[in-house]
mmCIF file of C-alpha atoms and ligand atoms in Angstrom:
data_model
loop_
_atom_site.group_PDB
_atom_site.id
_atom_site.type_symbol
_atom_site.label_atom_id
_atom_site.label_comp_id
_atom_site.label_asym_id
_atom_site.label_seq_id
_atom_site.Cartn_x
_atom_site.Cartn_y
_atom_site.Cartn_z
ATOM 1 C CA UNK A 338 25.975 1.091 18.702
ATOM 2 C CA UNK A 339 26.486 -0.367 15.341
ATOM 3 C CA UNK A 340 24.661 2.555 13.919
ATOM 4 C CA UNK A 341 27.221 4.966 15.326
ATOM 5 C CA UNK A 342 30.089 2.642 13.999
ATOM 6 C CA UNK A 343 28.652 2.702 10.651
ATOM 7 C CA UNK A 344 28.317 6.390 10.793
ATOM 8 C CA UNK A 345 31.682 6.533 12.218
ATOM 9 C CA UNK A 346 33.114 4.454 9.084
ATOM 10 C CA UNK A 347 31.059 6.443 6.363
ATOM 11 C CA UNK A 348 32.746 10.249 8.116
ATOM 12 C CA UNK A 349 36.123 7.892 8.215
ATOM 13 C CA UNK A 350 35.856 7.592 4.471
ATOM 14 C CA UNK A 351 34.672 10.846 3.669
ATOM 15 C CA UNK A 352 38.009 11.881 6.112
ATOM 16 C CA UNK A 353 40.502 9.879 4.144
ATOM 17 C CA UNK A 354 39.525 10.895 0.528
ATOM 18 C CA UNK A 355 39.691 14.800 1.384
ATOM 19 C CA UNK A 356 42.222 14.761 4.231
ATOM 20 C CA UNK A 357 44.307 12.007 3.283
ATOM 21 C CA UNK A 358 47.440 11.303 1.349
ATOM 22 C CA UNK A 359 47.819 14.712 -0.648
ATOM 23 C CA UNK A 360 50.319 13.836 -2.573
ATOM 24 C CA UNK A 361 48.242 10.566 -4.135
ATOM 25 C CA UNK A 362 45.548 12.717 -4.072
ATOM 26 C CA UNK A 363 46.434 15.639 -5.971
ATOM 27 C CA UNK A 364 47.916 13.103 -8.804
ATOM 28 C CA UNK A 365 44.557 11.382 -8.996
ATOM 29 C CA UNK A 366 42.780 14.849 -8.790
ATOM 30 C CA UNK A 367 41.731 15.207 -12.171
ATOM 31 C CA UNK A 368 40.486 11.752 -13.093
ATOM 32 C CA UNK A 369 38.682 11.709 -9.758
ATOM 33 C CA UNK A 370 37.209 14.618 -9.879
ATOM 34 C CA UNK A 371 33.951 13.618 -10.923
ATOM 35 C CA UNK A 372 33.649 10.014 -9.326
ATOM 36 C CA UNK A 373 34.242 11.784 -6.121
ATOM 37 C CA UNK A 374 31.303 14.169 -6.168
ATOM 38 C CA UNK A 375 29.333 11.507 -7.280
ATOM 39 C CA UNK A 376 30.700 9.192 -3.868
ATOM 40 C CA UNK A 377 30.206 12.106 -1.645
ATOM 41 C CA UNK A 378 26.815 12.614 -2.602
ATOM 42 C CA UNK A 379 25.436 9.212 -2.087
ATOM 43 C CA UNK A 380 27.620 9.507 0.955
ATOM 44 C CA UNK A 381 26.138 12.553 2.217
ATOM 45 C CA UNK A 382 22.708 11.575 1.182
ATOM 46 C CA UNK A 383 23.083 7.868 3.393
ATOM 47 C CA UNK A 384 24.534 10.038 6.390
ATOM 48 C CA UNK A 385 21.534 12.552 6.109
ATOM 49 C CA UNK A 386 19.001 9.823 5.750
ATOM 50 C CA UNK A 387 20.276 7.998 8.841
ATOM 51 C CA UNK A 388 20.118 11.354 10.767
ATOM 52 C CA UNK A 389 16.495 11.522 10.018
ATOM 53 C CA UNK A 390 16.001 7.737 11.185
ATOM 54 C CA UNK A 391 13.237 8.127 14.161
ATOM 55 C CA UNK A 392 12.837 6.040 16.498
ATOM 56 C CA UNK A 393 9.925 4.488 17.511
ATOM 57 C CA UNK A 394 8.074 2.153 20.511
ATOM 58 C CA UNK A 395 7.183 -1.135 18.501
ATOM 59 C CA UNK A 396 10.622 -2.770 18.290
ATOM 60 C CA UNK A 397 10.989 -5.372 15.892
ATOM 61 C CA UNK A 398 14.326 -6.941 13.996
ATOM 62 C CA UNK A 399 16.760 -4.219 12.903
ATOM 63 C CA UNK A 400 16.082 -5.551 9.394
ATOM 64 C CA UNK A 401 12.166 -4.725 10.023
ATOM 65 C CA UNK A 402 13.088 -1.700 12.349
ATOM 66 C CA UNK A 403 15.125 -0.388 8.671
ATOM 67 C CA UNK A 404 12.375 -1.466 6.705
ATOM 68 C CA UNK A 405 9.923 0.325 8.749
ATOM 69 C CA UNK A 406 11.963 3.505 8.721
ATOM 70 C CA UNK A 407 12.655 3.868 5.420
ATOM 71 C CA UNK A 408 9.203 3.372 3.931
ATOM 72 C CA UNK A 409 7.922 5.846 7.048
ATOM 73 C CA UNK A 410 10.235 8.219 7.282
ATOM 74 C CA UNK A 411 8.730 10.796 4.946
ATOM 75 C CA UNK A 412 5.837 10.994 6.936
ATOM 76 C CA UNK A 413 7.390 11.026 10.094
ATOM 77 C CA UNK A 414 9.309 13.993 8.459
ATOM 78 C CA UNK A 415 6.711 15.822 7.095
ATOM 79 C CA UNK A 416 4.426 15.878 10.553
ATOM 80 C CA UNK A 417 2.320 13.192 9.983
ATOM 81 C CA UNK A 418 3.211 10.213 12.204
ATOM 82 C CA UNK A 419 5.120 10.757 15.648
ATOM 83 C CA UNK A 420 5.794 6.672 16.248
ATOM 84 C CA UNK A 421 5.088 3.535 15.184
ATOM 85 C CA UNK A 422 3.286 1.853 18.076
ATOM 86 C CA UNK A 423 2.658 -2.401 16.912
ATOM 87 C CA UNK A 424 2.067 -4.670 14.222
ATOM 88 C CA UNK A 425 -1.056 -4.965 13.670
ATOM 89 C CA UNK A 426 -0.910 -7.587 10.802
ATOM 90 C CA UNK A 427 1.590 -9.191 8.506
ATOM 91 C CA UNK A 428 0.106 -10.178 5.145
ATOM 92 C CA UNK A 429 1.563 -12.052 2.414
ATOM 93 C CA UNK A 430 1.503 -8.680 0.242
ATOM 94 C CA UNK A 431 2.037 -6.382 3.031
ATOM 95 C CA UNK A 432 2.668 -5.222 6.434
ATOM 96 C CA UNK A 433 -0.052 -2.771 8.494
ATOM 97 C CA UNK A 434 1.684 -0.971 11.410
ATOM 98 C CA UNK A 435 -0.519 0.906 13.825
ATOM 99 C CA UNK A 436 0.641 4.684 14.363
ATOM 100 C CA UNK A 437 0.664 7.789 16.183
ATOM 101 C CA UNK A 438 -0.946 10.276 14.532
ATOM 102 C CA UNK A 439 1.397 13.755 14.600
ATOM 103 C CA UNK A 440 -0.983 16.173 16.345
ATOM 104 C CA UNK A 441 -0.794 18.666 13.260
ATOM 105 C CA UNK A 442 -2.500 15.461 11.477
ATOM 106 C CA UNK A 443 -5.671 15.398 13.587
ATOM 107 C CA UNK A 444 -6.208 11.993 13.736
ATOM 108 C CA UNK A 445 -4.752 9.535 17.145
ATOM 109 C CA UNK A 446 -3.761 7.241 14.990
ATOM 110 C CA UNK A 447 -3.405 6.013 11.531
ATOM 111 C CA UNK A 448 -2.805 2.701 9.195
ATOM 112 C CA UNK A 449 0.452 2.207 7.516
ATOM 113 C CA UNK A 450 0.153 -0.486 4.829
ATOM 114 C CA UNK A 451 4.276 -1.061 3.518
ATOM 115 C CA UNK A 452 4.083 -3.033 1.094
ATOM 116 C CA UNK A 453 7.005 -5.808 0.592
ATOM 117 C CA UNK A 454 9.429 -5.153 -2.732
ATOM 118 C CA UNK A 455 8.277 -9.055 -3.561
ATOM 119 C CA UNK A 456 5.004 -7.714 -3.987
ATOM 120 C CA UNK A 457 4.598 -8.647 -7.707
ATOM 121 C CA UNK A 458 5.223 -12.427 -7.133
ATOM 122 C CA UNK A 459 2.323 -12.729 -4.930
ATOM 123 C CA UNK A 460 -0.433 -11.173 -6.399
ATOM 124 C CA UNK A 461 -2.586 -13.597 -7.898
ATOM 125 C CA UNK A 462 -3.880 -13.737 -11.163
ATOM 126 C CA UNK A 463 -1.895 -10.764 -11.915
ATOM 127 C CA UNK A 464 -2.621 -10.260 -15.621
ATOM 128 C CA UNK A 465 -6.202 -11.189 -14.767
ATOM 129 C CA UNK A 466 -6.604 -7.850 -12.895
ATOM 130 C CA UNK A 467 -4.751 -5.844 -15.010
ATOM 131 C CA UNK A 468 -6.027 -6.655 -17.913
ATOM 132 C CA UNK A 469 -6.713 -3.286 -19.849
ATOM 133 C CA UNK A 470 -5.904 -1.742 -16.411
ATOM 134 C CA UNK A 471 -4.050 2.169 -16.742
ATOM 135 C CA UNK A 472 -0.566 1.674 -15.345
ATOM 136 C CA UNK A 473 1.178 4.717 -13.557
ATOM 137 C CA UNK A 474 4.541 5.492 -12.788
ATOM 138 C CA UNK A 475 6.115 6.936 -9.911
ATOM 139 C CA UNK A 476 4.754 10.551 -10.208
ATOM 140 C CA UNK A 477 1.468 8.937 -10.097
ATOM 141 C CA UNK A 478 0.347 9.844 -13.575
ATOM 142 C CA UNK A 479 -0.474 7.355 -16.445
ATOM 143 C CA UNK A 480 2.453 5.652 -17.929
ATOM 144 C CA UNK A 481 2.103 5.945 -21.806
ATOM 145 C CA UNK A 482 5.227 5.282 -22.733
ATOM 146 C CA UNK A 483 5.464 1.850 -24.910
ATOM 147 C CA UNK A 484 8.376 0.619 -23.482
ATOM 148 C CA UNK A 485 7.442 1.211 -20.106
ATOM 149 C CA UNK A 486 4.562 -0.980 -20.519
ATOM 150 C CA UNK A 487 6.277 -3.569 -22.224
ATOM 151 C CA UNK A 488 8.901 -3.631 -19.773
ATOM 152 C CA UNK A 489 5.998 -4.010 -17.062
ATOM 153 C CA UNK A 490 4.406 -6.485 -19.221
ATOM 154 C CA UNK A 491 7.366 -8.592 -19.445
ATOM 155 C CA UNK A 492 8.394 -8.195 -15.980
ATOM 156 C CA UNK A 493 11.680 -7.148 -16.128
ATOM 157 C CA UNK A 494 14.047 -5.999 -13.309
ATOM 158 C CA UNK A 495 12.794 -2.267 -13.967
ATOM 159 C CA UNK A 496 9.374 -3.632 -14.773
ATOM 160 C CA UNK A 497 8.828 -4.961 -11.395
ATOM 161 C CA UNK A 498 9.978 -1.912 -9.625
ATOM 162 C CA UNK A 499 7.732 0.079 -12.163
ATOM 163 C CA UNK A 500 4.528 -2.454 -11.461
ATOM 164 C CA UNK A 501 4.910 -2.125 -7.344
ATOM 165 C CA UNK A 502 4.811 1.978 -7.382
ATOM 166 C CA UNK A 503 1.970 1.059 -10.067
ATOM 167 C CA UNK A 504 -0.280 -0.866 -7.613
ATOM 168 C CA UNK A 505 0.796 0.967 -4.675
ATOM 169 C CA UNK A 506 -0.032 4.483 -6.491
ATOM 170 C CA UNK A 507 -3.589 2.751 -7.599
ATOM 171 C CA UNK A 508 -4.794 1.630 -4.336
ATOM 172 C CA UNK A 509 -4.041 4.970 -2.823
ATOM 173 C CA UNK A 510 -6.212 6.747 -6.097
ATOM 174 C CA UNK A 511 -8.670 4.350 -5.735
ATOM 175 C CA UNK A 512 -8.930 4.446 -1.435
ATOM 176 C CA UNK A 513 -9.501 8.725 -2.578
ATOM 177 C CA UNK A 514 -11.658 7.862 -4.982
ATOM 178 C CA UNK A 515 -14.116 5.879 -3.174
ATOM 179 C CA UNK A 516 -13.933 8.301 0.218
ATOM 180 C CA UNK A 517 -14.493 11.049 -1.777
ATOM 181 C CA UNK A 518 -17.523 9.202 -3.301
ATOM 182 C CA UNK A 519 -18.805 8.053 0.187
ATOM 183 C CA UNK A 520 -17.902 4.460 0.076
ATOM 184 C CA UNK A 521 -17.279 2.637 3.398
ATOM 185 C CA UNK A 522 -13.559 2.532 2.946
ATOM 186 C CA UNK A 523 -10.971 3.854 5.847
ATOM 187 C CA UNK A 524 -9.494 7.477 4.920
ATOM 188 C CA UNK A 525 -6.846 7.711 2.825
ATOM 189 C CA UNK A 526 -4.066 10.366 4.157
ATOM 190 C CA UNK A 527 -0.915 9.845 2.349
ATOM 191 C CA UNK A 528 1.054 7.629 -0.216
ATOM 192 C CA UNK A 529 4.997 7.858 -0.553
ATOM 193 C CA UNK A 530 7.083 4.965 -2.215
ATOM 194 C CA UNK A 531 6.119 1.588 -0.935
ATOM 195 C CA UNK A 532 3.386 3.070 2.050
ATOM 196 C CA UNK A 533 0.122 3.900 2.033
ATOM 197 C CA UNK A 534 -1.018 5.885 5.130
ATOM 198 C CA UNK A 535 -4.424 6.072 6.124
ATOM 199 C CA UNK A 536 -7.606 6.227 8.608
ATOM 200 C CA UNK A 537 -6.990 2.956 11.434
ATOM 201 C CA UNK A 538 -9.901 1.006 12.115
ATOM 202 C CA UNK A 539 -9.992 0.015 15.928
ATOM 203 C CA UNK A 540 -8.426 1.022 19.063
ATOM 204 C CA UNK A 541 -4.630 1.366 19.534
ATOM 205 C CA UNK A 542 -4.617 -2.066 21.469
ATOM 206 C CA UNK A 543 -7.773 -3.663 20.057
ATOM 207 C CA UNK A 544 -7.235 -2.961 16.010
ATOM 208 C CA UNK A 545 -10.748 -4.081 14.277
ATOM 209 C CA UNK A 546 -11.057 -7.322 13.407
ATOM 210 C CA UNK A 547 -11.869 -8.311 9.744
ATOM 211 C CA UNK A 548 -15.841 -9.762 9.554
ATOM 212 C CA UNK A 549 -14.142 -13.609 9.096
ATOM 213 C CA UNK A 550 -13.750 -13.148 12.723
ATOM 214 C CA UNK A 551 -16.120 -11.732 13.864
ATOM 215 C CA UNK A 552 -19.249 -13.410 15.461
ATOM 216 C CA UNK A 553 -22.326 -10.919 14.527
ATOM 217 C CA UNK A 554 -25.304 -10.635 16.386
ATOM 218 C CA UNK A 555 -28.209 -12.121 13.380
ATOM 219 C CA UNK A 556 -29.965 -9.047 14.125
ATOM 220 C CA UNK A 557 -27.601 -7.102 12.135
ATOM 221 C CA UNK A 558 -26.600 -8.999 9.505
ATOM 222 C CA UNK A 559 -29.537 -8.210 6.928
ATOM 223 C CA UNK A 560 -28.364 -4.131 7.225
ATOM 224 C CA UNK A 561 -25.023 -4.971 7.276
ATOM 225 C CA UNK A 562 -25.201 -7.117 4.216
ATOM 226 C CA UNK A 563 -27.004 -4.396 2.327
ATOM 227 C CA UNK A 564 -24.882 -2.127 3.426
ATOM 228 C CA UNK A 565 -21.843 -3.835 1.763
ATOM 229 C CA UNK A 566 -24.102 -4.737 -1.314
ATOM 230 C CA UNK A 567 -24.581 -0.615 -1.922
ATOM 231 C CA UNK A 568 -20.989 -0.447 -1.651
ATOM 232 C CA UNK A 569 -20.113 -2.830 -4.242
ATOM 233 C CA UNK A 570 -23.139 -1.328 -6.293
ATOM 234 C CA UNK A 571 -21.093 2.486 -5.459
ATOM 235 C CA UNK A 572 -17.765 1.074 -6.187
ATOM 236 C CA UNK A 573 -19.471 -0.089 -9.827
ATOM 237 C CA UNK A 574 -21.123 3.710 -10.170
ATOM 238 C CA UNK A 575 -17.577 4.562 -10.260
ATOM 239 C CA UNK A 576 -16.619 1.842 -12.931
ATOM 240 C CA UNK A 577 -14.861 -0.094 -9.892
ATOM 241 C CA UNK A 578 -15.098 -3.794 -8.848
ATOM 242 C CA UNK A 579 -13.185 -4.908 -5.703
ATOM 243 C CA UNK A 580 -12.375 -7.983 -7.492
ATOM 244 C CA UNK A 581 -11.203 -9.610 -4.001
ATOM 245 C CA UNK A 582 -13.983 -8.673 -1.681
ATOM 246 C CA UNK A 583 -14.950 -11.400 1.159
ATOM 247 C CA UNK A 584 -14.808 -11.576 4.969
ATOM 248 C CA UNK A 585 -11.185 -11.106 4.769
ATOM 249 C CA UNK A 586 -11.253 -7.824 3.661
ATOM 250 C CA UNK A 587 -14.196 -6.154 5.471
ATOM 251 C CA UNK A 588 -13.325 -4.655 9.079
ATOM 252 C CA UNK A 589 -15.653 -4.332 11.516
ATOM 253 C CA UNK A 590 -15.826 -2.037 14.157
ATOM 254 C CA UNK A 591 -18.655 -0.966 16.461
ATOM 255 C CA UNK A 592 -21.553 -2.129 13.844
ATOM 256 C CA UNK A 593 -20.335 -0.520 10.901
ATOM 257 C CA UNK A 594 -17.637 -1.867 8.231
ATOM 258 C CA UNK A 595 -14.880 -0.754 5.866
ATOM 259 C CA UNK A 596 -13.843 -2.410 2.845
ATOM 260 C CA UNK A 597 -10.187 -2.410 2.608
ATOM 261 C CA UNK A 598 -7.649 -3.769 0.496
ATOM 262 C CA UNK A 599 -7.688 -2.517 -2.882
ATOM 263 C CA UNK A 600 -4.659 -2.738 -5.406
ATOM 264 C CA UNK A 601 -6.366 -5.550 -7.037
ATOM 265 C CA UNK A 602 -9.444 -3.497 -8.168
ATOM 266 C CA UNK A 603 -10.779 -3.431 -12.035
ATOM 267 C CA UNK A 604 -12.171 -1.098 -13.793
ATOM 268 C CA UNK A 605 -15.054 -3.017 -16.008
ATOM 269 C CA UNK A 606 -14.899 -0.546 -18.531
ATOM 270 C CA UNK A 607 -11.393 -1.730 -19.931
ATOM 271 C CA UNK A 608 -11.596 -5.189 -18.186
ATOM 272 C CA UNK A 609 -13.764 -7.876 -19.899
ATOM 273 C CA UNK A 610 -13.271 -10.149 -17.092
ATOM 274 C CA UNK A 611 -15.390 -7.476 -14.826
ATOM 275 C CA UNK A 612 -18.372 -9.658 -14.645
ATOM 276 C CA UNK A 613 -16.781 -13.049 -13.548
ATOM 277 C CA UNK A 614 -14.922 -10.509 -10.898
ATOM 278 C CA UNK A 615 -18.107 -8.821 -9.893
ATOM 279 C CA UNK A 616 -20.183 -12.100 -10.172
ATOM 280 C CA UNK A 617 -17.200 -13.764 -7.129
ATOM 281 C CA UNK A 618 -17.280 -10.481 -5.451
ATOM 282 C CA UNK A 619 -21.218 -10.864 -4.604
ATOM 283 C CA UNK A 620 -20.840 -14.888 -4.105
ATOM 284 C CA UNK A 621 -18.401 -14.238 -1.203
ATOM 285 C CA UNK A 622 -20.503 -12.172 0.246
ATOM 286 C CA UNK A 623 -23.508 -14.078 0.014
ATOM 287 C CA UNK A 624 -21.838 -16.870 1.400
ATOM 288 C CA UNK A 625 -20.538 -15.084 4.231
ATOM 289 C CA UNK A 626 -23.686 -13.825 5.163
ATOM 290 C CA UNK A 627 -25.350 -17.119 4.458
ATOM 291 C CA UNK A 628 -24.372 -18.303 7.751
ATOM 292 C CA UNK A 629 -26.776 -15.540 9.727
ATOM 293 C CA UNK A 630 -29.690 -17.144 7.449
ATOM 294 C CA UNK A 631 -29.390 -14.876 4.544
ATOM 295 C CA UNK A 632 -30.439 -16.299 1.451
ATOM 296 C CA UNK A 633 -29.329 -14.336 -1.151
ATOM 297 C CA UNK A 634 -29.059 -15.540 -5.556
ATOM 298 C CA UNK A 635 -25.792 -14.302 -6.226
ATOM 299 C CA UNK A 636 -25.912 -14.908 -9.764
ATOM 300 C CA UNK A 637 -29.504 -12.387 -10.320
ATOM 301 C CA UNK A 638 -27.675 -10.110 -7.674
ATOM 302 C CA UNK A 639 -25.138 -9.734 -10.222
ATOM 303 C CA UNK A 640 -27.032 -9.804 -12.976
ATOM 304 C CA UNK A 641 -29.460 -7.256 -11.986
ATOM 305 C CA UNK A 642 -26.671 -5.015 -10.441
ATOM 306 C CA UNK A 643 -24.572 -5.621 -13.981
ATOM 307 C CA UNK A 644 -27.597 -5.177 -16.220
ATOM 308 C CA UNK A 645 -28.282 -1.735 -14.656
ATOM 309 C CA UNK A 646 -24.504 -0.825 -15.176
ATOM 310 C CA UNK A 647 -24.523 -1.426 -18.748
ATOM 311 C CA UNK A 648 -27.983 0.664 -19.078
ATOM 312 C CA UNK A 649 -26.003 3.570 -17.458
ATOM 313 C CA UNK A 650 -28.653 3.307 -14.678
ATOM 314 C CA UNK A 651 -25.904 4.884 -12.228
ATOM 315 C CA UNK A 652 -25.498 8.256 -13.195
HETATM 316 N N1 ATP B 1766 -7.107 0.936 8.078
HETATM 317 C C1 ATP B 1766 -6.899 -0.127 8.850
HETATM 318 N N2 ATP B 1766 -7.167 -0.078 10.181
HETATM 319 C C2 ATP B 1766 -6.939 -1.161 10.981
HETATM 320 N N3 ATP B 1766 -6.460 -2.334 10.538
HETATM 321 C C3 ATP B 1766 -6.186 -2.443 9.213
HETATM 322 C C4 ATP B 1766 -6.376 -1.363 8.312
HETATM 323 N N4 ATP B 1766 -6.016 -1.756 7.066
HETATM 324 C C5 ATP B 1766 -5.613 -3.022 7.192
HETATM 325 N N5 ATP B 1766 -5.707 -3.457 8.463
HETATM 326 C C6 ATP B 1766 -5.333 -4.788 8.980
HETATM 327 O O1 ATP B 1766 -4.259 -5.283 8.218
HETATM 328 C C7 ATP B 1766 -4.613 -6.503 7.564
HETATM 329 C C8 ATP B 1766 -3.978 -6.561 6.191
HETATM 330 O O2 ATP B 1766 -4.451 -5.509 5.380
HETATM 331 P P1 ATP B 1766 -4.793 -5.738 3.852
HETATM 332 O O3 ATP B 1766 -5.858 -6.766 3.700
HETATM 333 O O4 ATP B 1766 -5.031 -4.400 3.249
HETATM 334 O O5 ATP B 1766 -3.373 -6.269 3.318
HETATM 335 P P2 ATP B 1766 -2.972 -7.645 2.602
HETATM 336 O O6 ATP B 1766 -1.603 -7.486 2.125
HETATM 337 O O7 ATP B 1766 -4.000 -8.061 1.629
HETATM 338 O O8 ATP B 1766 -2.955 -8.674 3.763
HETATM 339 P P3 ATP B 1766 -3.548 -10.147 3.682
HETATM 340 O O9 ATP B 1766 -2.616 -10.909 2.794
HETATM 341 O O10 ATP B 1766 -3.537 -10.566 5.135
HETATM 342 O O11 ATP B 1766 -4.951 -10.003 3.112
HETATM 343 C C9 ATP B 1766 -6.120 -6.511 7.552
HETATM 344 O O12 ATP B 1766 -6.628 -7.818 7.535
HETATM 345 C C10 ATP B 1766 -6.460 -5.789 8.841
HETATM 346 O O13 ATP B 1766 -6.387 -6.697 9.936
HETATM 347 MG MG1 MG B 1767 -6.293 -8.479 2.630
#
C-alpha cells in the first residue's frame, strides 16, 4: 500500500510540474529548463526501478525486503534468479540468501552473498590484506589512477564506496579464478554492485553446514584434510593464499567441501605478509583436524609448501 502511495506521490509531482500552474510555469521556463530534465530523470529512473521490484517468498523487514531487491534485481532481470526463498546466514560482512535458480540458468538454486555498504569497517586487518594488493574499480579493471588509490588509501567518503566494489569485484575474480583452476570452491555465476551470485551448497531447506559444525565420521578426516591441504597448495599455484581459512569457512556437504569466503585473499607475490597468512591458514586447519587425531607440524607444512613456491615448483 505504501508503495502505491509513494508511486502515487512521485506521478503527483511529475503531474504538477508539467500540468500545473502555466502561467508560473512558463515564467520559470527558461531557468528551469535544465533542473527539470535533470528531476524527471531521477524521477523516471526511481519509478522504473520500483516497477521492476519483484517480489519474492522469504519476507523479511521492508528495509531488508529493499535491500534485498535492489542488490538482486539485476539478476532477477536478466533471467537468472526467479525468487528469493530464506536467509540462509547473516554475517558480520554479509548476508547469503538462498535462491531460485531462473530455469534459463540451469541450476535449482543459487547463493547470493550482498554484501552490507559498512563493509569496510569490519574487515579486519584491512591494510594487512591489502597490502600491495591490485585495487579495481567498478568496471572491474585495475584502478591505476593515483588519486583513486589515495582516496582508497585514506578512506574517504568516495574511497569507501571505491574499496567495497573493490573487494566485492575481487572475490568474484578470485571465486572464477580458482573454479576455473579446479579448486573446491562453489561456482561463481554472476557479480553486479554489492552481490555476488553463485553455486549453493546444500538443499533448499537444509543449506550445508560449515565443517565447525559438523561432527565427521574419523574415517574421513585424513582425505578430507588432504583434500583441503591440495587446495591451499592450488590456491598458492595460482599466487593465492586464503588468508582466513578455518572451519568457518569450509562447507560441507555429502563428504566433500568448498572453501568459501574470499575477499580477504593475498596474493604472496606483492604481499610480504604471505607467509605469516599462509603459515595461520595451515595452523587452523591443523587444529581443526587435530580433534579426529590428526597430527599434523604446521610450521614444516608451511615451510615445505612455501619453500616449493619460491623454487617455482608449481608450474
Ligand atoms: N555457496 C554457498 N552455499 C550455501 N551456503 C553458503 C554459501 N556461501 C556462503 N554460505 C553460508 O553463508 C555463510 C556466510 O558466508 P561467508 O562466510 O562467505 O560470509 P561472511 O560475511 O564471512 O560471513 P561470516 O561473518 O559469518 O563469516 C557461510 O557460513 C555459509 O553458512
Ligand atoms: Mg565467513
Amino acid at each position: 500500500m505504501r508503495d502505491r502511495n509513494t508511486k502515487n506521490e512521485l506521478w503527483d509531482l511529475l503531474d504538477n510540474q508539467y500540468e500545473g500552474n502555466q502561467a508560473r510555469y512558463k515564467k520559470r521556463k527558461r531557468e528551469n529548463k535544465r533542473k527539470d530534465s535533470i528531476e524527471r530523470s531521477v524521477l523516471a529512473e526511481q519509478l522504473n526501478k520500483e516497477e521492476d521490484n519483484f517480489n519474492f517468498t522469504y519476507q523479511p523487514s521492508r528495509h531488508e525486503q529493499q535491500w534485498i531487491s535492489s542488490a538482486l534485481r539485476e539478476f532477477y532481470l536478466d533471467s537468472m534468479i526467479s525468487d528469493v526463498l530464506h536467509v540462509v546466514r547473516g554475517g558480520k560482512e554479509a548476508n547469503v540468501y538462498c535462491c531460485k535458480g531462473h530455469p534459463a540458468i540451469g541450476l535449482d538454486l543459487l547463493a547470493a552473498k550482498i554484501y552490507r555498504p559498512r563493509l569496510l569497517r569490519n574487515l579486519k586487518n584491512d591494510s594487512l590484506y591489502k597490502e600491495g594488493r591490485v585495487l579495481l574499480g567498478d568496471d572491474g579493471k585495475t584502478m591505476r589512477d593515483q588519486r583513486s588509490q589515495r582516496a582508497v588509501a585514506k578512506k574517504t567518503r568516495i574511497g569507501g564506496e571505491m574499496s567495497i566494489t573493490s573487494w566485492i569485484e575481487h572475490e568474484f575474480q578470485t571465486l572464477q579464478q580458482l573454479h576455473a583452476a579446479g579448486a573446491d570452491v562453489p561456482m561463481p555465476v554472476a557479480q553486479n554492485g554489492n552481490a555476488i551470485l553463485m553455486e549453493y551448497i546444500g538443499e533448499a531447506n537444509a543449506p550445508a553446514p560449515v565443517l565447525h559444525e559438523v561432527r565427521l565420521d574419523p574415517s574421513e578426516a585424513p582425505e578430507l584434510f588432504a583434500r583441503l591441504l591440495r587446495n591451499v597448495e592450488l590456491l598458492l599455484a595460482h599466487n593465492r593464499i586464503h588468508a582466513d581459512l578455518s572451519s568457518y569457512n569450509v562447507l560441507y556437504w555429502e563428504g566433500e567441501v568448498k572453501i568459501i569466503d574470499f575477499p580477504q585473499v593475498v596474493d604472496p607475490l606483492y604481499n610480504n605478509k604471505g607467509y605469516q597468512l599462509l603459515l595461520r591458514d595451515i595452523e587452523r586447519l591443523c587444529q581443526y583436524f587435530g580433534r579426529y587425531g590428526i597430527n599434523a607440524n604446521p610450521a614444516s607444512l608451511a615451510s615445505d609448501l612455501w619453500s616449493r613456491y619460491l623454487r617455482g615448483e608449481f608450474g
